[in-house]
Amino acid sequence: MNLAVYLSGRGSNFEAILAAIDAGSLNAKIVLVVSNNPDAQGLRTAERRGIATAVFERDKFASGEEFAGAMLNKLNEHKVEFIALAGYMRKIPPAVIRAYSKRIVNIHPALLPKFGGKGMYGHFVHEAVIAAGEKETGVTIHYVDEIYDHGVIIAQCPVPVMPDDTPETLAQRTLAAEHKFYPEVLAKLFRRLK
Ligand code: GAR
């Protein structure tokens, strides 16, 4: 499976996917890493590994159509068959979502439909989970549609919230679950698609 990973920052989920491919537990090849952020740490990781990278900044394009067209050309150029969002904090253009219907997934650090939507990312999610007094949070993998954190849920994995958790300790525990869960779910999806 030719995979593109989209990320905006650190890219630890991208590294977990790479590690699973290296270990032989995920049958895929990351052919492209895409970011909206030229300074994303994940892009540097990709470069070190000799993986092609592309940066798409919406404000560098005159229209949404041109932006989507350029992105689709790049995906075609690299023969991308499946897209995994891994900490990508921008909307995917509708034309790309249509072209990759049921072939774009996202990971979210909570049990959707709770604690999702615009502005609910990274530490904001964990702050909101603690503020709501939740005893359990988790990880959700879902298909991507045109609304943030809204597409059909593929799989969820629970993570306990401890009484003395801070957003940082909860983020750490959730991230550890993400690193294990995302490659496992992708492996299952790819077995079904191939
Ligand atoms: C991850 O926790 C991911 O679930 C979250 O951003 C983090 C990215 O970390 N995504 C969202 O909040 C999406 N709404 P990473 O760059 O180290 O993989």
mmCIF file of N, CA and C in Angstrom, residues 10 126 159 165-179:
data_model
loop_
_atom_site.group_PDB
_atom_site.id
_atom_site.type_symbol
_atom_site.label_atom_id
_atom_site.label_comp_id
_atom_site.label_asym_id
_atom_site.label_seq_id
_atom_site.Cartn_x
_atom_site.Cartn_y
_atom_site.Cartn_z
ATOM 1 N N ARG A 10 5.244 17.579 15.356
ATOM 2 C CA ARG A 10 6.240 16.630 15.870
ATOM 3 C C ARG A 10 6.347 15.343 15.054
ATOM 4 N N HIS A 126 -7.070 17.254 25.849
ATOM 5 C CA HIS A 126 -6.794 16.671 27.164
ATOM 6 C C HIS A 126 -7.241 17.614 28.289
ATOM 7 N N VAL A 159 -8.499 4.742 27.153
ATOM 8 C CA VAL A 159 -7.339 5.118 27.977
ATOM 9 C C VAL A 159 -7.904 5.666 29.288
ATOM 10 N N ASP A 165 -4.214 13.339 37.129
ATOM 11 C CA ASP A 165 -3.687 13.661 35.800
ATOM 12 C C ASP A 165 -3.652 15.162 35.549
ATOM 13 N N THR A 166 -2.616 15.599 34.850
ATOM 14 C CA THR A 166 -2.576 16.933 34.255
ATOM 15 C C THR A 166 -2.762 16.712 32.748
ATOM 16 N N PRO A 167 -3.057 17.771 31.992
ATOM 17 C CA PRO A 167 -3.157 17.573 30.532
ATOM 18 C C PRO A 167 -1.893 16.917 29.968
ATOM 19 N N GLU A 168 -0.746 17.211 30.575
ATOM 20 C CA GLU A 168 0.521 16.648 30.064
ATOM 21 C C GLU A 168 0.611 15.141 30.321
ATOM 22 N N THR A 169 0.269 14.713 31.546
ATOM 23 C CA THR A 169 0.386 13.273 31.846
ATOM 24 C C THR A 169 -0.663 12.495 31.045
ATOM 25 N N LEU A 170 -1.838 13.107 30.880
ATOM 26 C CA LEU A 170 -2.885 12.423 30.100
ATOM 27 C C LEU A 170 -2.487 12.347 28.622
ATOM 28 N N ALA A 171 -1.888 13.427 28.122
ATOM 29 C CA ALA A 171 -1.429 13.436 26.726
ATOM 30 C C ALA A 171 -0.402 12.327 26.510
ATOM 31 N N GLN A 172 0.490 12.174 27.487
ATOM 32 C CA GLN A 172 1.554 11.159 27.372
ATOM 33 C C GLN A 172 0.972 9.751 27.295
ATOM 34 N N ARG A 173 0.015 9.483 28.213
ATOM 35 C CA ARG A 173 -0.599 8.143 28.247
ATOM 36 C C ARG A 173 -1.386 7.894 26.961
ATOM 37 N N THR A 174 -2.088 8.911 26.502
ATOM 38 C CA THR A 174 -2.900 8.750 25.285
ATOM 39 C C THR A 174 -2.003 8.556 24.062
ATOM 40 N N LEU A 175 -0.911 9.322 24.026
ATOM 41 C CA LEU A 175 0.002 9.223 22.880
ATOM 42 C C LEU A 175 0.625 7.834 22.794
ATOM 43 N N ALA A 176 0.969 7.260 23.947
ATOM 44 C CA ALA A 176 1.535 5.906 23.946
ATOM 45 C C ALA A 176 0.519 4.927 23.349
ATOM 46 N N ALA A 177 -0.761 5.112 23.682
ATOM 47 C CA ALA A 177 -1.804 4.249 23.110
ATOM 48 C C ALA A 177 -1.932 4.490 21.604
ATOM 49 N N GLU A 178 -1.837 5.752 21.182
ATOM 50 C CA GLU A 178 -1.933 6.078 19.748
ATOM 51 C C GLU A 178 -0.857 5.342 18.947
ATOM 52 N N HIS A 179 0.376 5.358 19.493
ATOM 53 C CA HIS A 179 1.510 4.788 18.758
ATOM 54 C C HIS A 179 1.343 3.294 18.507
#
